[in-house]
Every structure is written in C-alpha cells, then in structure tokens.
Amino acid sequence: MNYLSHFFIDHKENSPNYNFGLALPDLVNVSKRGWRPENHTFPVPDKNVNDIWEGYKQHIAVDAMFHNSALFVKHSKRLRKELEGQGFNQPGIRLFFVGHVLLEMLLDRHILKTRKDIADQFYEQLNLVREPDIESFFETAGTQIPERFLEFFGKFKNSRYLYSYTNSSGIFFAINRLLARTGQPGFDPQLEESFNELIEREEIFMSDEIEIFLGKGNLIHGS
C-alpha cells in the first residue's frame, strides 16, 4: 500500500514517531531502494526510537498481507491487462509493476477524495517528528542514515505532493518519476490524456470495492 492507506489503517493518535515509522519504508526507498536494517539492536530504552521501529515493522507486515488480499490479487492483474489493452505496453516498462503501483495510488486517491482530513492528519504527524529521533533510529538499525534522506523528508513534508493524486495528471507524473527511479523508461507524454482517462474510469469502477476494503477496518488484518 501507499502512504495514506497505511496511515488510515494503522495510525495511532498522538504517536507521531510510530506514524512516521508507518511511512518510513516508502520514504526511505526514494533515497535507498530496498533498504533494510542490517544489524539492529531493537528494542532500546528510548521510546521515541522504538515507536519508529514498531511503525516500520507494522508497515512491512501489512504490506505482506495486502499483497495476498483479494483486492490486490484481483485488481493488480486486471489493471495490467487494462494498460496493455490501452496501448501502454512500451518496451522496457513492466506493466505488472505499474498496475501494482497504480492500485495503491488509487487507494490513496480515494482517501483524499472521501476523507481529506486523513491527509491533513498525516502531514501534521510528520511535522512533529524530530530529526534526532530519525538519526537515532538509523543508528540503532545498524546503518548510516541514507544520503540526503533528511533533505528529501523535509521536501516531502513541505510539498505535500500526495494531494496531487486528486489530479489525474499528478498520478501520471508520480508514476513516471517512480519508473525513472527503478530504471524504466517513462510513459510517452503523448499518452498522458489516455492514461488520465483510464485513471478516472478505474476510480469509478473500483470505488465501491475500495470503500468496503477501507471501511471495514481492515480486511487485510483478517477481521
């Protein structure tokens, strides 16, 4: 899942470090893709650092459950086929990867459009996280803080770019940026209009299922 879905499903009130931990695997992937703790010494006496660790672990656990959920299995494959059928199978682009990411972005888009206060809370919580706690987390995790991570985190908070998901062009831009980070060519700009139309159709088509998925507390937890 993406940032807002993790926050919506698992956030804790008045626990900014835990909530930062929920976002951390996705945040750190921008600086160092595939980062994992190498030789961690958790738990430690510092509750602020442990809260980040607990949020981080929860993100990893819930992602594993989500990727086995009926919603993911059904729609990630279907979205790949839709993309193929609409002519988005450019050489070098892994459409299963795009379908996977697009599904997660559509979840966040749904939250933004139906529960905007969740995004507001998400950014409010991130703004309460202290840099010394972040630095201590990486030290305890047994690795140096990835280069320019704090700079990126500051920009991520200030730009509030997740709000751009309500605009279909914002999703097209975000996917192209992710493709570039993973060594894949971006979609041809001439395809943007068709891509945006696909997003808007999928938003309507999947709306009820997404609402059920999000509204029941969390089917991915098995409840």
JSON list of C-alpha atoms in Angstrom, two decimals:
[
{"chain": "A", "resi": 1, "resn": "MET", "atom": "CA", "xyz": [0.00, 0.00, 0.00]},
{"chain": "A", "resi": 2, "resn": "ASN", "atom": "CA", "xyz": [0.96, 3.64, -0.24]},
{"chain": "A", "resi": 3, "resn": "TYR", "atom": "CA", "xyz": [1.43, 6.35, 2.39]},
{"chain": "A", "resi": 4, "resn": "LEU", "atom": "CA", "xyz": [-2.16, 7.35, 3.18]},
{"chain": "A", "resi": 5, "resn": "SER", "atom": "CA", "xyz": [-3.54, 3.81, 3.13]},
{"chain": "A", "resi": 6, "resn": "HIS", "atom": "CA", "xyz": [-1.01, 2.72, 5.75]},
{"chain": "A", "resi": 7, "resn": "PHE", "atom": "CA", "xyz": [-1.77, 5.77, 7.84]},
{"chain": "A", "resi": 8, "resn": "PHE", "atom": "CA", "xyz": [-5.54, 5.35, 7.53]},
{"chain": "A", "resi": 9, "resn": "ILE", "atom": "CA", "xyz": [-5.47, 1.70, 8.50]},
{"chain": "A", "resi": 10, "resn": "ASP", "atom": "CA", "xyz": [-2.86, 1.65, 11.25]},
{"chain": "A", "resi": 11, "resn": "HIS", "atom": "CA", "xyz": [-2.12, 5.13, 12.60]},
{"chain": "A", "resi": 12, "resn": "LYS", "atom": "CA", "xyz": [-2.17, 5.83, 16.31]},
{"chain": "A", "resi": 13, "resn": "GLU", "atom": "CA", "xyz": [-3.45, 9.06, 17.79]},
{"chain": "A", "resi": 14, "resn": "ASN", "atom": "CA", "xyz": [-0.76, 11.32, 19.20]},
{"chain": "A", "resi": 15, "resn": "SER", "atom": "CA", "xyz": [2.06, 8.98, 18.24]},
{"chain": "A", "resi": 16, "resn": "PRO", "atom": "CA", "xyz": [3.99, 10.84, 15.53]},
{"chain": "A", "resi": 17, "resn": "ASN", "atom": "CA", "xyz": [7.07, 8.63, 15.64]},
{"chain": "A", "resi": 18, "resn": "TYR", "atom": "CA", "xyz": [5.02, 5.46, 15.19]},
{"chain": "A", "resi": 19, "resn": "ASN", "atom": "CA", "xyz": [3.11, 7.11, 12.36]},
{"chain": "A", "resi": 20, "resn": "PHE", "atom": "CA", "xyz": [6.38, 8.20, 10.77]},
{"chain": "A", "resi": 21, "resn": "GLY", "atom": "CA", "xyz": [7.53, 4.58, 11.02]},
{"chain": "A", "resi": 22, "resn": "LEU", "atom": "CA", "xyz": [4.43, 3.53, 9.07]},
{"chain": "A", "resi": 23, "resn": "ALA", "atom": "CA", "xyz": [5.58, 5.75, 6.21]},
{"chain": "A", "resi": 24, "resn": "LEU", "atom": "CA", "xyz": [9.30, 5.07, 6.54]},
{"chain": "A", "resi": 25, "resn": "PRO", "atom": "CA", "xyz": [9.70, 2.05, 4.21]},
{"chain": "A", "resi": 26, "resn": "ASP", "atom": "CA", "xyz": [8.23, 4.06, 1.34]},
{"chain": "A", "resi": 27, "resn": "LEU", "atom": "CA", "xyz": [10.10, 7.22, 2.28]},
{"chain": "A", "resi": 28, "resn": "VAL", "atom": "CA", "xyz": [13.48, 5.53, 2.54]},
{"chain": "A", "resi": 29, "resn": "ASN", "atom": "CA", "xyz": [13.01, 3.73, -0.79]},
{"chain": "A", "resi": 30, "resn": "VAL", "atom": "CA", "xyz": [13.32, 7.09, -2.50]},
{"chain": "A", "resi": 31, "resn": "SER", "atom": "CA", "xyz": [16.81, 7.60, -1.04]},
{"chain": "A", "resi": 32, "resn": "LYS", "atom": "CA", "xyz": [17.97, 3.99, -0.97]},
{"chain": "A", "resi": 33, "resn": "ARG", "atom": "CA", "xyz": [15.74, 1.47, -2.66]},
{"chain": "A", "resi": 34, "resn": "GLY", "atom": "CA", "xyz": [15.40, -1.83, -0.83]},
{"chain": "A", "resi": 35, "resn": "TRP", "atom": "CA", "xyz": [16.87, -0.51, 2.44]},
{"chain": "A", "resi": 36, "resn": "ARG", "atom": "CA", "xyz": [16.53, -2.84, 5.40]},
{"chain": "A", "resi": 37, "resn": "PRO", "atom": "CA", "xyz": [18.03, -2.77, 8.91]},
{"chain": "A", "resi": 38, "resn": "GLU", "atom": "CA", "xyz": [21.34, -4.59, 8.76]},
{"chain": "A", "resi": 39, "resn": "ASN", "atom": "CA", "xyz": [22.31, -5.32, 12.34]},
{"chain": "A", "resi": 40, "resn": "HIS", "atom": "CA", "xyz": [19.72, -3.68, 14.53]},
{"chain": "A", "resi": 41, "resn": "THR", "atom": "CA", "xyz": [19.68, -3.62, 18.31]},
{"chain": "A", "resi": 42, "resn": "PHE", "atom": "CA", "xyz": [15.95, -3.02, 18.89]},
{"chain": "A", "resi": 43, "resn": "PRO", "atom": "CA", "xyz": [14.36, -2.66, 21.35]},
{"chain": "A", "resi": 44, "resn": "VAL", "atom": "CA", "xyz": [16.24, 0.16, 23.06]},
{"chain": "A", "resi": 45, "resn": "PRO", "atom": "CA", "xyz": [15.33, 2.20, 26.14]},
{"chain": "A", "resi": 46, "resn": "ASP", "atom": "CA", "xyz": [14.42, 5.23, 24.01]},
{"chain": "A", "resi": 47, "resn": "LYS", "atom": "CA", "xyz": [10.65, 5.00, 23.44]},
{"chain": "A", "resi": 48, "resn": "ASN", "atom": "CA", "xyz": [10.74, 7.57, 20.63]},
{"chain": "A", "resi": 49, "resn": "VAL", "atom": "CA", "xyz": [13.13, 5.40, 18.63]},
{"chain": "A", "resi": 50, "resn": "ASN", "atom": "CA", "xyz": [11.22, 2.20, 19.40]},
{"chain": "A", "resi": 51, "resn": "ASP", "atom": "CA", "xyz": [7.98, 3.81, 18.22]},
{"chain": "A", "resi": 52, "resn": "ILE", "atom": "CA", "xyz": [9.55, 4.36, 14.80]},
{"chain": "A", "resi": 53, "resn": "TRP", "atom": "CA", "xyz": [10.64, 0.71, 14.76]},
{"chain": "A", "resi": 54, "resn": "GLU", "atom": "CA", "xyz": [7.15, -0.52, 15.69]},
{"chain": "A", "resi": 55, "resn": "GLY", "atom": "CA", "xyz": [5.61, 1.56, 12.90]},
{"chain": "A", "resi": 56, "resn": "TYR", "atom": "CA", "xyz": [8.22, 0.34, 10.44]},
{"chain": "A", "resi": 57, "resn": "LYS", "atom": "CA", "xyz": [7.54, -3.32, 11.32]},
{"chain": "A", "resi": 58, "resn": "GLN", "atom": "CA", "xyz": [3.79, -2.78, 11.03]},
{"chain": "A", "resi": 59, "resn": "HIS", "atom": "CA", "xyz": [4.17, -1.36, 7.54]},
{"chain": "A", "resi": 60, "resn": "ILE", "atom": "CA", "xyz": [6.18, -4.40, 6.40]},
{"chain": "A", "resi": 61, "resn": "ALA", "atom": "CA", "xyz": [3.70, -6.84, 7.95]},
{"chain": "A", "resi": 62, "resn": "VAL", "atom": "CA", "xyz": [0.63, -5.14, 6.49]},
{"chain": "A", "resi": 63, "resn": "ASP", "atom": "CA", "xyz": [2.18, -4.86, 3.04]},
{"chain": "A", "resi": 64, "resn": "ALA", "atom": "CA", "xyz": [2.70, -8.62, 3.05]},
{"chain": "A", "resi": 65, "resn": "MET", "atom": "CA", "xyz": [-0.96, -9.18, 3.95]},
{"chain": "A", "resi": 66, "resn": "PHE", "atom": "CA", "xyz": [-2.17, -6.63, 1.41]},
{"chain": "A", "resi": 67, "resn": "HIS", "atom": "CA", "xyz": [-0.26, -8.30, -1.41]},
{"chain": "A", "resi": 68, "resn": "ASN", "atom": "CA", "xyz": [-2.18, -11.50, -0.64]},
{"chain": "A", "resi": 69, "resn": "SER", "atom": "CA", "xyz": [-5.55, -9.78, -0.30]},
{"chain": "A", "resi": 70, "resn": "ALA", "atom": "CA", "xyz": [-8.40, -10.39, -2.72]},
{"chain": "A", "resi": 71, "resn": "LEU", "atom": "CA", "xyz": [-8.42, -6.72, -3.72]},
{"chain": "A", "resi": 72, "resn": "PHE", "atom": "CA", "xyz": [-4.75, -6.75, -4.70]},
{"chain": "A", "resi": 73, "resn": "VAL", "atom": "CA", "xyz": [-4.76, -10.11, -6.45]},
{"chain": "A", "resi": 74, "resn": "LYS", "atom": "CA", "xyz": [-7.84, -9.23, -8.49]},
{"chain": "A", "resi": 75, "resn": "HIS", "atom": "CA", "xyz": [-7.13, -5.66, -9.47]},
{"chain": "A", "resi": 76, "resn": "SER", "atom": "CA", "xyz": [-3.35, -5.51, -9.88]},
{"chain": "A", "resi": 77, "resn": "LYS", "atom": "CA", "xyz": [-3.60, -8.21, -12.57]},
{"chain": "A", "resi": 78, "resn": "ARG", "atom": "CA", "xyz": [-6.67, -6.63, -14.11]},
{"chain": "A", "resi": 79, "resn": "LEU", "atom": "CA", "xyz": [-5.04, -3.19, -14.24]},
{"chain": "A", "resi": 80, "resn": "ARG", "atom": "CA", "xyz": [-2.05, -4.65, -16.04]},
{"chain": "A", "resi": 81, "resn": "LYS", "atom": "CA", "xyz": [-4.38, -6.09, -18.67]},
{"chain": "A", "resi": 82, "resn": "GLU", "atom": "CA", "xyz": [-6.23, -2.77, -18.96]},
{"chain": "A", "resi": 83, "resn": "LEU", "atom": "CA", "xyz": [-2.93, -0.98, -19.51]},
{"chain": "A", "resi": 84, "resn": "GLU", "atom": "CA", "xyz": [-1.93, -3.49, -22.16]},
{"chain": "A", "resi": 85, "resn": "GLY", "atom": "CA", "xyz": [-5.29, -3.14, -23.89]},
{"chain": "A", "resi": 86, "resn": "GLN", "atom": "CA", "xyz": [-4.98, 0.64, -23.94]},
{"chain": "A", "resi": 87, "resn": "GLY", "atom": "CA", "xyz": [-1.59, 0.57, -25.64]},
{"chain": "A", "resi": 88, "resn": "PHE", "atom": "CA", "xyz": [0.68, 1.30, -22.68]},
{"chain": "A", "resi": 89, "resn": "ASN", "atom": "CA", "xyz": [2.96, -1.69, -23.23]},
{"chain": "A", "resi": 90, "resn": "GLN", "atom": "CA", "xyz": [6.04, 0.34, -24.14]},
{"chain": "A", "resi": 91, "resn": "PRO", "atom": "CA", "xyz": [9.36, -1.53, -24.37]},
{"chain": "A", "resi": 92, "resn": "GLY", "atom": "CA", "xyz": [11.19, -1.60, -21.05]},
{"chain": "A", "resi": 93, "resn": "ILE", "atom": "CA", "xyz": [8.16, -0.82, -18.88]},
{"chain": "A", "resi": 94, "resn": "ARG", "atom": "CA", "xyz": [7.00, -3.61, -16.56]},
{"chain": "A", "resi": 95, "resn": "LEU", "atom": "CA", "xyz": [3.23, -3.22, -16.65]},
{"chain": "A", "resi": 96, "resn": "PHE", "atom": "CA", "xyz": [2.64, -5.54, -13.69]},
{"chain": "A", "resi": 97, "resn": "PHE", "atom": "CA", "xyz": [4.75, -3.10, -11.64]},
{"chain": "A", "resi": 98, "resn": "VAL", "atom": "CA", "xyz": [2.68, -0.18, -12.96]},
{"chain": "A", "resi": 99, "resn": "GLY", "atom": "CA", "xyz": [-0.59, -1.99, -12.20]},
{"chain": "A", "resi": 100, "resn": "HIS", "atom": "CA", "xyz": [0.63, -2.68, -8.66]},
{"chain": "A", "resi": 101, "resn": "VAL", "atom": "CA", "xyz": [1.63, 0.94, -8.04]},
{"chain": "A", "resi": 102, "resn": "LEU", "atom": "CA", "xyz": [-1.46, 2.36, -9.73]},
{"chain": "A", "resi": 103, "resn": "LEU", "atom": "CA", "xyz": [-3.75, 0.31, -7.50]},
{"chain": "A", "resi": 104, "resn": "GLU", "atom": "CA", "xyz": [-2.00, 1.66, -4.41]},
{"chain": "A", "resi": 105, "resn": "MET", "atom": "CA", "xyz": [-2.24, 5.22, -5.71]},
{"chain": "A", "resi": 106, "resn": "LEU", "atom": "CA", "xyz": [-5.94, 4.76, -6.42]},
{"chain": "A", "resi": 107, "resn": "LEU", "atom": "CA", "xyz": [-6.43, 3.74, -2.79]},
{"chain": "A", "resi": 108, "resn": "ASP", "atom": "CA", "xyz": [-4.75, 6.95, -1.65]},
{"chain": "A", "resi": 109, "resn": "ARG", "atom": "CA", "xyz": [-6.73, 8.99, -4.19]},
{"chain": "A", "resi": 110, "resn": "HIS", "atom": "CA", "xyz": [-9.97, 7.54, -2.80]},
{"chain": "A", "resi": 111, "resn": "ILE", "atom": "CA", "xyz": [-8.93, 8.50, 0.73]},
{"chain": "A", "resi": 112, "resn": "LEU", "atom": "CA", "xyz": [-8.02, 12.01, -0.39]},
{"chain": "A", "resi": 113, "resn": "LYS", "atom": "CA", "xyz": [-11.38, 12.49, -2.08]},
{"chain": "A", "resi": 114, "resn": "THR", "atom": "CA", "xyz": [-13.55, 10.98, 0.64]},
{"chain": "A", "resi": 115, "resn": "ARG", "atom": "CA", "xyz": [-11.56, 11.66, 3.83]},
{"chain": "A", "resi": 116, "resn": "LYS", "atom": "CA", "xyz": [-9.32, 14.66, 3.22]},
{"chain": "A", "resi": 117, "resn": "ASP", "atom": "CA", "xyz": [-8.81, 15.08, 6.97]},
{"chain": "A", "resi": 118, "resn": "ILE", "atom": "CA", "xyz": [-6.72, 11.88, 6.91]},
{"chain": "A", "resi": 119, "resn": "ALA", "atom": "CA", "xyz": [-4.12, 13.53, 4.67]},
{"chain": "A", "resi": 120, "resn": "ASP", "atom": "CA", "xyz": [-4.15, 16.63, 6.87]},
{"chain": "A", "resi": 121, "resn": "GLN", "atom": "CA", "xyz": [-3.54, 14.47, 9.95]},
{"chain": "A", "resi": 122, "resn": "PHE", "atom": "CA", "xyz": [-0.81, 12.53, 8.17]},
{"chain": "A", "resi": 123, "resn": "TYR", "atom": "CA", "xyz": [1.22, 15.64, 7.43]},
{"chain": "A", "resi": 124, "resn": "GLU", "atom": "CA", "xyz": [0.55, 17.12, 10.87]},
{"chain": "A", "resi": 125, "resn": "GLN", "atom": "CA", "xyz": [2.00, 13.98, 12.45]},
{"chain": "A", "resi": 126, "resn": "LEU", "atom": "CA", "xyz": [5.09, 14.01, 10.23]},
{"chain": "A", "resi": 127, "resn": "ASN", "atom": "CA", "xyz": [5.77, 17.61, 11.18]},
{"chain": "A", "resi": 128, "resn": "LEU", "atom": "CA", "xyz": [6.04, 16.55, 14.83]},
{"chain": "A", "resi": 129, "resn": "VAL", "atom": "CA", "xyz": [8.86, 14.05, 14.25]},
{"chain": "A", "resi": 130, "resn": "ARG", "atom": "CA", "xyz": [12.28, 15.24, 15.42]},
{"chain": "A", "resi": 131, "resn": "GLU", "atom": "CA", "xyz": [15.38, 14.74, 13.31]},
{"chain": "A", "resi": 132, "resn": "PRO", "atom": "CA", "xyz": [17.47, 13.44, 16.27]},
{"chain": "A", "resi": 133, "resn": "ASP", "atom": "CA", "xyz": [14.97, 10.59, 16.67]},
{"chain": "A", "resi": 134, "resn": "ILE", "atom": "CA", "xyz": [15.28, 9.74, 12.98]},
{"chain": "A", "resi": 135, "resn": "GLU", "atom": "CA", "xyz": [19.07, 9.76, 13.21]},
{"chain": "A", "resi": 136, "resn": "SER", "atom": "CA", "xyz": [18.96, 7.56, 16.33]},
{"chain": "A", "resi": 137, "resn": "PHE", "atom": "CA", "xyz": [16.64, 5.12, 14.57]},
{"chain": "A", "resi": 138, "resn": "PHE", "atom": "CA", "xyz": [19.07, 4.57, 11.71]},
{"chain": "A", "resi": 139, "resn": "GLU", "atom": "CA", "xyz": [21.99, 4.28, 14.12]},
{"chain": "A", "resi": 140, "resn": "THR", "atom": "CA", "xyz": [20.11, 1.64, 16.12]},
{"chain": "A", "resi": 141, "resn": "ALA", "atom": "CA", "xyz": [19.17, -0.11, 12.87]},
{"chain": "A", "resi": 142, "resn": "GLY", "atom": "CA", "xyz": [22.88, -0.64, 12.23]},
{"chain": "A", "resi": 143, "resn": "THR", "atom": "CA", "xyz": [23.21, 1.59, 9.17]},
{"chain": "A", "resi": 144, "resn": "GLN", "atom": "CA", "xyz": [24.09, 5.15, 8.38]},
{"chain": "A", "resi": 145, "resn": "ILE", "atom": "CA", "xyz": [21.20, 7.40, 7.52]},
{"chain": "A", "resi": 146, "resn": "PRO", "atom": "CA", "xyz": [20.82, 7.28, 3.72]},
{"chain": "A", "resi": 147, "resn": "GLU", "atom": "CA", "xyz": [22.41, 10.21, 1.94]},
{"chain": "A", "resi": 148, "resn": "ARG", "atom": "CA", "xyz": [20.09, 13.21, 1.65]},
{"chain": "A", "resi": 149, "resn": "PHE", "atom": "CA", "xyz": [17.23, 11.38, 3.40]},
{"chain": "A", "resi": 150, "resn": "LEU", "atom": "CA", "xyz": [16.53, 14.25, 5.80]},
{"chain": "A", "resi": 151, "resn": "GLU", "atom": "CA", "xyz": [16.62, 16.71, 2.90]},
{"chain": "A", "resi": 152, "resn": "PHE", "atom": "CA", "xyz": [14.11, 14.58, 0.99]},
{"chain": "A", "resi": 153, "resn": "PHE", "atom": "CA", "xyz": [11.90, 14.15, 4.06]},
{"chain": "A", "resi": 154, "resn": "GLY", "atom": "CA", "xyz": [11.78, 17.92, 4.53]},
{"chain": "A", "resi": 155, "resn": "LYS", "atom": "CA", "xyz": [10.75, 18.43, 0.91]},
{"chain": "A", "resi": 156, "resn": "PHE", "atom": "CA", "xyz": [8.19, 15.63, 1.15]},
{"chain": "A", "resi": 157, "resn": "LYS", "atom": "CA", "xyz": [6.51, 17.33, 4.10]},
{"chain": "A", "resi": 158, "resn": "ASN", "atom": "CA", "xyz": [6.63, 20.81, 2.64]},
{"chain": "A", "resi": 159, "resn": "SER", "atom": "CA", "xyz": [5.44, 19.94, -0.86]},
{"chain": "A", "resi": 160, "resn": "ARG", "atom": "CA", "xyz": [2.51, 17.82, 0.39]},
{"chain": "A", "resi": 161, "resn": "TYR", "atom": "CA", "xyz": [2.61, 16.21, -3.02]},
{"chain": "A", "resi": 162, "resn": "LEU", "atom": "CA", "xyz": [0.17, 13.44, -2.07]},
{"chain": "A", "resi": 163, "resn": "TYR", "atom": "CA", "xyz": [-2.60, 15.98, -2.53]},
{"chain": "A", "resi": 164, "resn": "SER", "atom": "CA", "xyz": [-1.69, 15.97, -6.24]},
{"chain": "A", "resi": 165, "resn": "TYR", "atom": "CA", "xyz": [-3.18, 12.46, -6.50]},
{"chain": "A", "resi": 166, "resn": "THR", "atom": "CA", "xyz": [-6.62, 14.07, -6.74]},
{"chain": "A", "resi": 167, "resn": "ASN", "atom": "CA", "xyz": [-5.48, 15.35, -10.13]},
{"chain": "A", "resi": 168, "resn": "SER", "atom": "CA", "xyz": [-5.04, 12.54, -12.66]},
{"chain": "A", "resi": 169, "resn": "SER", "atom": "CA", "xyz": [-2.02, 14.32, -14.13]},
{"chain": "A", "resi": 170, "resn": "GLY", "atom": "CA", "xyz": [-0.43, 14.14, -10.68]},
{"chain": "A", "resi": 171, "resn": "ILE", "atom": "CA", "xyz": [-0.65, 10.35, -10.75]},
{"chain": "A", "resi": 172, "resn": "PHE", "atom": "CA", "xyz": [0.79, 10.21, -14.27]},
{"chain": "A", "resi": 173, "resn": "PHE", "atom": "CA", "xyz": [3.71, 12.37, -13.10]},
{"chain": "A", "resi": 174, "resn": "ALA", "atom": "CA", "xyz": [4.24, 10.29, -9.95]},
{"chain": "A", "resi": 175, "resn": "ILE", "atom": "CA", "xyz": [4.29, 7.01, -11.88]},
{"chain": "A", "resi": 176, "resn": "ASN", "atom": "CA", "xyz": [6.75, 8.37, -14.43]},
{"chain": "A", "resi": 177, "resn": "ARG", "atom": "CA", "xyz": [9.00, 9.54, -11.63]},
{"chain": "A", "resi": 178, "resn": "LEU", "atom": "CA", "xyz": [8.86, 6.10, -10.00]},
{"chain": "A", "resi": 179, "resn": "LEU", "atom": "CA", "xyz": [9.61, 4.41, -13.32]},
{"chain": "A", "resi": 180, "resn": "ALA", "atom": "CA", "xyz": [12.71, 6.60, -13.66]},
{"chain": "A", "resi": 181, "resn": "ARG", "atom": "CA", "xyz": [13.87, 5.68, -10.13]},
{"chain": "A", "resi": 182, "resn": "THR", "atom": "CA", "xyz": [13.54, 1.97, -10.94]},
{"chain": "A", "resi": 183, "resn": "GLY", "atom": "CA", "xyz": [15.46, 2.20, -14.20]},
{"chain": "A", "resi": 184, "resn": "GLN", "atom": "CA", "xyz": [12.45, 2.01, -16.51]},
{"chain": "A", "resi": 185, "resn": "PRO", "atom": "CA", "xyz": [11.59, 4.45, -19.28]},
{"chain": "A", "resi": 186, "resn": "GLY", "atom": "CA", "xyz": [8.70, 6.77, -18.59]},
{"chain": "A", "resi": 187, "resn": "PHE", "atom": "CA", "xyz": [5.44, 6.70, -20.48]},
{"chain": "A", "resi": 188, "resn": "ASP", "atom": "CA", "xyz": [5.38, 8.85, -23.59]},
{"chain": "A", "resi": 189, "resn": "PRO", "atom": "CA", "xyz": [3.88, 12.28, -22.70]},
{"chain": "A", "resi": 190, "resn": "GLN", "atom": "CA", "xyz": [1.51, 11.85, -25.62]},
{"chain": "A", "resi": 191, "resn": "LEU", "atom": "CA", "xyz": [-0.14, 9.03, -23.67]},
{"chain": "A", "resi": 192, "resn": "GLU", "atom": "CA", "xyz": [-0.99, 11.23, -20.68]},
{"chain": "A", "resi": 193, "resn": "GLU", "atom": "CA", "xyz": [-4.53, 12.05, -21.78]},
{"chain": "A", "resi": 194, "resn": "SER", "atom": "CA", "xyz": [-5.35, 8.38, -22.35]},
{"chain": "A", "resi": 195, "resn": "PHE", "atom": "CA", "xyz": [-3.72, 7.47, -19.03]},
{"chain": "A", "resi": 196, "resn": "ASN", "atom": "CA", "xyz": [-5.76, 10.08, -17.19]},
{"chain": "A", "resi": 197, "resn": "GLU", "atom": "CA", "xyz": [-8.96, 8.80, -18.77]},
{"chain": "A", "resi": 198, "resn": "LEU", "atom": "CA", "xyz": [-8.06, 5.28, -17.61]},
{"chain": "A", "resi": 199, "resn": "ILE", "atom": "CA", "xyz": [-7.49, 6.54, -14.06]},
{"chain": "A", "resi": 200, "resn": "GLU", "atom": "CA", "xyz": [-10.86, 8.27, -13.99]},
{"chain": "A", "resi": 201, "resn": "ARG", "atom": "CA", "xyz": [-12.66, 5.18, -15.29]},
{"chain": "A", "resi": 202, "resn": "GLU", "atom": "CA", "xyz": [-10.90, 2.95, -12.77]},
{"chain": "A", "resi": 203, "resn": "GLU", "atom": "CA", "xyz": [-11.69, 5.33, -9.94]},
{"chain": "A", "resi": 204, "resn": "ILE", "atom": "CA", "xyz": [-15.40, 4.95, -10.65]},
{"chain": "A", "resi": 205, "resn": "PHE", "atom": "CA", "xyz": [-15.21, 1.22, -11.37]},
{"chain": "A", "resi": 206, "resn": "MET", "atom": "CA", "xyz": [-13.33, 0.38, -8.16]},
{"chain": "A", "resi": 207, "resn": "SER", "atom": "CA", "xyz": [-14.91, 2.92, -5.83]},
{"chain": "A", "resi": 208, "resn": "ASP", "atom": "CA", "xyz": [-17.32, 0.57, -4.04]},
{"chain": "A", "resi": 209, "resn": "GLU", "atom": "CA", "xyz": [-14.75, -2.17, -3.54]},
{"chain": "A", "resi": 210, "resn": "ILE", "atom": "CA", "xyz": [-12.16, 0.28, -2.24]},
{"chain": "A", "resi": 211, "resn": "GLU", "atom": "CA", "xyz": [-14.70, 1.76, 0.15]},
{"chain": "A", "resi": 212, "resn": "ILE", "atom": "CA", "xyz": [-15.58, -1.67, 1.50]},
{"chain": "A", "resi": 213, "resn": "PHE", "atom": "CA", "xyz": [-11.89, -2.53, 1.85]},
{"chain": "A", "resi": 214, "resn": "LEU", "atom": "CA", "xyz": [-11.10, 0.66, 3.74]},
{"chain": "A", "resi": 215, "resn": "GLY", "atom": "CA", "xyz": [-14.36, 0.96, 5.61]},
{"chain": "A", "resi": 216, "resn": "LYS", "atom": "CA", "xyz": [-14.35, -2.39, 7.34]},
{"chain": "A", "resi": 217, "resn": "GLY", "atom": "CA", "xyz": [-11.37, -1.82, 9.42]},
{"chain": "A", "resi": 218, "resn": "ASN", "atom": "CA", "xyz": [-9.08, -3.69, 7.80]},
{"chain": "A", "resi": 219, "resn": "LEU", "atom": "CA", "xyz": [-9.87, -6.77, 5.92]},
{"chain": "A", "resi": 220, "resn": "ILE", "atom": "CA", "xyz": [-6.16, -7.30, 5.44]},
{"chain": "A", "resi": 221, "resn": "HIS", "atom": "CA", "xyz": [-5.83, -7.95, 9.15]},
{"chain": "A", "resi": 222, "resn": "GLY", "atom": "CA", "xyz": [-8.22, -10.86, 8.74]},
{"chain": "A", "resi": 223, "resn": "SER", "atom": "CA", "xyz": [-11.09, -9.21, 10.61]}
]
